[in-house]
Amino acid sequence: MQRLIVGALVVVLLIAGGIALFPRLVPEHEVRAAVTRSLQRATGVEPRISGEVRLTLLPRPAIRLEQVRLDDGERAGITAGSLVATIRLLPLFYGSIEIAAITFERPRLALEIGTNGIRIAGLPLYPQAPIEERVRSPELRIVDGVVELRTADAEAFDTLTAVEASLAWSSSGLTASGTFEWRRMPVAATLVVADIAALRSGARSGLRLRLEAERLRLGFEGGLAFRNGPQAEGVLAADGKSLRVVLSGLGLDPLTLSGFGPFALKGQIALTPSALAFSGLSIELDGNIAEGGLSLKRDGERVLLQGTLASETLDLTRYSRLTAPGSPPASEWLDRSIDFAALERLDLDLRLSAKRVQLENTELSRVALAVAVKAGRLTLAVGEAQVFGGTLQGTAAIARGEAGMEVKIDASLANFNLERGLGELAGIRRLEGTGTLTVVLESVGTSFTSIWRDLAGQATLVVTAGTINGINVEQVLRRLERKPLSGFADLRGGRTPFDRFAVTMRIGGGTATLDEVRIESPLVRVTLTGAASLARRDF
């Protein structure tokens, strides 16, 4: 037993001594050469190592290098605080150094998407080893890195921080996975490129990309090529808990304070250097589903979004609310100055059709409308919509003016059911018949309160073959004729049929003035005058 213990101790001491002496026996230039060959084989760029080089065997065989740079000698390239190269253990016994993985610690690099490909710090990082040797190329890893994302024609850039990633070459392609933070949002990413050589020659390569974050999940599968810029086609799918949050992260603000919550989209995309087009697109937003196509084009500094969407049923109630949950009271929000920024960042040309649209308590059917934003001017045009049994047509325009926001509304509602229409719009339920309403309004103001207060324009209502419920004007007049001193007591009840009911209303300074109200029938004629305050809602 004693001999066995002594023998074991001798073996342990020999192994420990070998481990301690081995790094001193391997020349530093061989270590540098092994790392240099591996990096050049994996990236296509020869590294510059200006710091210390250390070889260690515990806890695993590895080479640590300080002050490593990958550049072309002229432009700033990739810099790393340190580099650790993990060594394959078995070849060490034969006196050979083979690198299994290379880890960049705290690297900083710029990723530039140009017309002919993706370059890192101006360097085309592609493997130079023959295809049969790439499977033995070391895996590249990034720990606590920073990446600047740029496009060749733009000065601005995005920054990815806390980058933890691994890159591995296959026989012809590349697989990368990792995590990073983008605008304080943690993201997990996976990328698979099928044919790196095809991308280098301008040919198409298969591509799979997946991004997962708390706010957004995005996946793409298709093909990619660089021909005077990136070109791609394939299937794109995305979903998230709040489209409003995603748009805010991209620097875009929705035009309404409510809505833009859970969303999902899926469709076939075609990407060119100047446009992105969706076909066979299915969009779900706040429970609403629409199908159609969209295209996003760049015109100088501005972006144009065009599209046509169709839906069976849409509920737009949440987009008509003045405030979002948790926001200030409506009275405070209405007095705020209007922000035009959302109208000035994007040009829009969107056409929408739906069999049924719900807006608060009002239901519309067979709706065809267009929304356009051009040079900061928003236009909403209703080509046709069925509501209250009639046909609605009109336009509403909002634009920046010298004195604030300019609002213009021109609409008509023809042959609608008077009892249903006036009942839902104004709470008036004592009129029956079929009427036509025409409204022309305009205003200027810096807040919604001032716009409402300074509203000006004209409205006309013409009703044919209707009835006033709650009073019989003929009986009232005959009673007053017989008993003039009886006053107006007990005049309620009955109905007053009429052939024509015409109203002309002039609006100005927040007050609607009734220029003329005429009720005509074979037996009676009634005229009314008066005014209604739009702000106080009294008559």
CSV table of C-alpha atoms in Angstrom, one decimal, residues 52-249:
chain,number,residue,atom,x,y,z
A,52,GLU,CA,1.9,39.7,-24.0
A,53,VAL,CA,1.3,36.1,-25.0
A,54,ARG,CA,0.8,33.5,-22.3
A,55,LEU,CA,0.2,29.7,-22.6
A,56,THR,CA,-1.6,27.9,-19.7
A,57,LEU,CA,-2.8,24.3,-19.2
A,58,LEU,CA,-5.1,24.8,-16.3
A,59,PRO,CA,-8.1,24.7,-15.9
A,60,ARG,CA,-7.9,23.9,-19.6
A,61,PRO,CA,-5.2,24.4,-22.3
A,62,ALA,CA,-5.5,28.0,-23.5
A,63,ILE,CA,-3.5,31.0,-24.9
A,64,ARG,CA,-4.1,34.5,-23.6
A,65,LEU,CA,-3.1,37.4,-25.8
A,66,GLU,CA,-3.3,41.1,-24.9
A,67,GLN,CA,-3.8,44.1,-27.3
A,68,VAL,CA,-5.1,42.3,-30.4
A,69,ARG,CA,-6.2,44.2,-33.5
A,70,LEU,CA,-7.7,43.1,-36.8
A,71,ASP,CA,-7.2,45.9,-39.4
A,72,ASP,CA,-5.6,46.7,-42.8
A,73,GLY,CA,-3.0,49.0,-41.3
A,74,GLU,CA,-4.8,52.1,-42.4
A,75,ARG,CA,-8.3,52.1,-40.9
A,76,ALA,CA,-9.3,51.4,-37.4
A,77,GLY,CA,-10.4,47.7,-37.1
A,78,ILE,CA,-11.6,45.4,-34.5
A,79,THR,CA,-10.0,45.9,-31.1
A,80,ALA,CA,-10.2,43.6,-28.1
A,81,GLY,CA,-9.1,44.1,-24.5
A,82,SER,CA,-7.8,40.5,-24.6
A,83,LEU,CA,-8.1,37.3,-26.7
A,84,VAL,CA,-8.3,33.8,-25.3
A,85,ALA,CA,-7.6,30.9,-27.7
A,86,THR,CA,-8.7,27.4,-26.3
A,87,ILE,CA,-6.3,24.6,-27.4
A,88,ARG,CA,-7.2,21.1,-28.4
A,89,LEU,CA,-5.6,18.8,-25.8
A,90,LEU,CA,-4.8,15.7,-27.8
A,91,PRO,CA,-2.5,17.4,-30.5
A,92,LEU,CA,-0.4,18.8,-27.7
A,93,PHE,CA,1.0,15.4,-27.0
A,94,TYR,CA,2.3,15.3,-30.5
A,95,GLY,CA,3.9,18.8,-30.2
A,96,SER,CA,1.2,20.5,-32.3
A,97,ILE,CA,-0.9,23.5,-31.3
A,98,GLU,CA,-4.4,23.5,-32.7
A,99,ILE,CA,-7.0,26.1,-31.8
A,100,ALA,CA,-10.5,25.0,-30.9
A,101,ALA,CA,-12.1,28.3,-30.1
A,102,ILE,CA,-11.1,32.0,-30.0
A,103,THR,CA,-12.8,34.3,-27.5
A,104,PHE,CA,-12.7,38.1,-27.9
A,105,GLU,CA,-13.1,39.8,-24.6
A,106,ARG,CA,-14.6,43.3,-24.5
A,107,PRO,CA,-14.2,43.9,-28.3
A,108,ARG,CA,-15.4,46.9,-30.1
A,109,LEU,CA,-16.3,46.8,-33.8
A,110,ALA,CA,-18.4,48.5,-36.5
A,111,LEU,CA,-20.7,46.5,-38.7
A,112,GLU,CA,-21.3,48.2,-42.0
A,113,ILE,CA,-24.0,47.1,-44.5
A,114,GLY,CA,-22.8,48.3,-47.9
A,115,THR,CA,-23.7,47.8,-51.6
A,116,ASN,CA,-21.5,44.7,-52.0
A,117,GLY,CA,-21.9,43.0,-48.7
A,118,ILE,CA,-21.4,43.3,-44.9
A,119,ARG,CA,-18.1,44.6,-43.8
A,120,ILE,CA,-16.8,44.7,-40.2
A,121,ALA,CA,-14.7,47.8,-39.5
A,122,GLY,CA,-14.1,48.1,-43.2
A,123,LEU,CA,-12.8,44.5,-43.4
A,124,PRO,CA,-14.5,41.7,-45.4
A,125,LEU,CA,-14.4,39.0,-42.7
A,126,TYR,CA,-14.7,35.7,-44.7
A,127,PRO,CA,-12.9,32.4,-44.1
A,128,GLN,CA,-10.0,31.9,-46.5
A,129,ALA,CA,-9.4,28.2,-45.7
A,130,PRO,CA,-10.5,25.6,-48.3
A,131,ILE,CA,-14.0,24.2,-47.9
A,132,GLU,CA,-12.7,20.9,-46.5
A,133,GLU,CA,-10.7,22.7,-43.8
A,134,ARG,CA,-13.4,25.1,-42.6
A,135,VAL,CA,-15.1,22.4,-40.5
A,136,ARG,CA,-11.9,22.5,-38.4
A,137,SER,CA,-11.8,26.3,-38.2
A,138,PRO,CA,-12.0,27.6,-34.6
A,139,GLU,CA,-15.3,28.9,-33.2
A,140,LEU,CA,-15.3,32.6,-32.7
A,141,ARG,CA,-16.8,34.0,-29.5
A,142,ILE,CA,-17.5,37.5,-28.3
A,143,VAL,CA,-17.8,38.4,-24.6
A,144,ASP,CA,-19.1,41.8,-23.4
A,145,GLY,CA,-18.7,43.4,-26.8
A,146,VAL,CA,-20.0,46.6,-28.5
A,147,VAL,CA,-21.1,46.7,-32.1
A,148,GLU,CA,-22.0,49.8,-34.1
A,149,LEU,CA,-24.5,49.1,-36.9
A,150,ARG,CA,-24.1,51.4,-40.0
A,151,THR,CA,-25.3,51.6,-43.5
A,152,ALA,CA,-23.0,52.8,-46.3
A,153,ASP,CA,-25.2,55.9,-47.2
A,154,ALA,CA,-26.1,57.0,-43.7
A,155,GLU,CA,-24.1,58.9,-41.0
A,156,ALA,CA,-26.3,57.8,-38.1
A,157,PHE,CA,-25.8,54.4,-36.5
A,158,ASP,CA,-27.3,52.1,-33.9
A,159,THR,CA,-25.2,50.5,-31.1
A,160,LEU,CA,-25.5,47.0,-29.7
A,161,THR,CA,-24.1,46.6,-26.2
A,162,ALA,CA,-23.4,43.7,-23.9
A,163,VAL,CA,-22.9,41.5,-26.9
A,164,GLU,CA,-22.4,37.8,-26.1
A,165,ALA,CA,-22.1,35.7,-29.3
A,166,SER,CA,-20.6,32.7,-30.9
A,167,LEU,CA,-19.8,32.2,-34.7
A,168,ALA,CA,-19.0,28.9,-36.2
A,169,TRP,CA,-18.2,28.1,-39.9
A,170,SER,CA,-19.6,25.0,-41.5
A,171,SER,CA,-18.4,23.5,-44.8
A,172,SER,CA,-19.8,26.5,-46.8
A,173,GLY,CA,-21.9,28.6,-44.4
A,174,LEU,CA,-22.0,30.3,-41.0
A,175,THR,CA,-24.0,29.9,-37.9
A,176,ALA,CA,-24.2,32.6,-35.2
A,177,SER,CA,-26.1,32.9,-32.0
A,178,GLY,CA,-26.0,35.2,-29.0
A,179,THR,CA,-27.6,38.0,-27.0
A,180,PHE,CA,-27.2,41.7,-26.9
A,181,GLU,CA,-29.0,44.9,-25.8
A,182,TRP,CA,-30.5,47.3,-28.3
A,183,ARG,CA,-31.8,50.6,-26.9
A,184,ARG,CA,-31.9,49.1,-23.4
A,185,MET,CA,-33.9,46.1,-24.7
A,186,PRO,CA,-32.4,42.6,-24.3
A,187,VAL,CA,-32.5,40.6,-27.5
A,188,ALA,CA,-31.6,37.0,-28.3
A,189,ALA,CA,-30.6,36.3,-31.9
A,190,THR,CA,-29.9,33.3,-34.2
A,191,LEU,CA,-28.5,33.6,-37.7
A,192,VAL,CA,-27.7,30.9,-40.3
A,193,VAL,CA,-26.1,31.8,-43.6
A,194,ALA,CA,-26.1,28.8,-46.0
A,195,ASP,CA,-23.4,29.9,-48.5
A,196,ILE,CA,-20.8,32.6,-47.7
A,197,ALA,CA,-19.0,32.2,-51.0
A,198,ALA,CA,-22.3,32.9,-52.9
A,199,LEU,CA,-22.7,36.1,-51.0
A,200,ARG,CA,-19.2,37.2,-51.8
A,201,SER,CA,-19.8,36.7,-55.6
A,202,GLY,CA,-23.2,38.5,-55.6
A,203,ALA,CA,-25.2,35.3,-55.8
A,204,ARG,CA,-28.1,34.3,-53.6
A,205,SER,CA,-27.6,32.4,-50.3
A,206,GLY,CA,-30.2,30.9,-48.0
A,207,LEU,CA,-30.7,32.8,-44.8
A,208,ARG,CA,-32.5,32.2,-41.5
A,209,LEU,CA,-32.8,34.9,-38.9
A,210,ARG,CA,-34.6,35.0,-35.6
A,211,LEU,CA,-34.8,37.8,-33.0
A,212,GLU,CA,-36.5,37.4,-29.7
A,213,ALA,CA,-37.1,40.2,-27.1
A,214,GLU,CA,-39.7,41.0,-24.5
A,215,ARG,CA,-41.4,43.5,-26.8
A,216,LEU,CA,-40.9,41.8,-30.2
A,217,ARG,CA,-40.3,38.4,-31.8
A,218,LEU,CA,-39.2,38.4,-35.5
A,219,GLY,CA,-38.3,35.6,-37.8
A,220,PHE,CA,-37.2,35.5,-41.5
A,221,GLU,CA,-36.4,32.6,-43.8
A,222,GLY,CA,-35.5,33.0,-47.4
A,223,GLY,CA,-32.6,34.2,-49.6
A,224,LEU,CA,-30.1,37.1,-49.5
A,225,ALA,CA,-27.8,38.6,-52.1
A,226,PHE,CA,-25.7,41.8,-52.4
A,227,ARG,CA,-26.2,43.4,-55.8
A,228,ASN,CA,-25.6,47.1,-55.5
A,229,GLY,CA,-27.1,46.8,-52.1
A,230,PRO,CA,-28.9,44.1,-50.0
A,231,GLN,CA,-31.6,42.2,-51.8
A,232,ALA,CA,-33.8,39.5,-50.1
A,233,GLU,CA,-36.9,37.5,-50.6
A,234,GLY,CA,-38.7,35.2,-48.2
A,235,VAL,CA,-41.2,34.9,-45.4
A,236,LEU,CA,-41.2,37.3,-42.6
A,237,ALA,CA,-43.2,36.9,-39.3
A,238,ALA,CA,-43.3,39.2,-36.3
A,239,ASP,CA,-45.4,39.6,-33.2
A,240,GLY,CA,-45.3,41.5,-30.0
A,241,LYS,CA,-47.3,42.7,-26.9
A,242,SER,CA,-47.4,46.4,-27.9
A,243,LEU,CA,-46.9,47.9,-31.4
A,244,ARG,CA,-46.8,51.4,-29.7
A,245,VAL,CA,-43.7,50.4,-27.7
A,246,VAL,CA,-42.0,49.0,-30.8
A,247,LEU,CA,-42.7,52.1,-32.9
A,248,SER,CA,-41.5,54.4,-30.0
A,249,GLY,CA,-38.2,52.4,-30.0
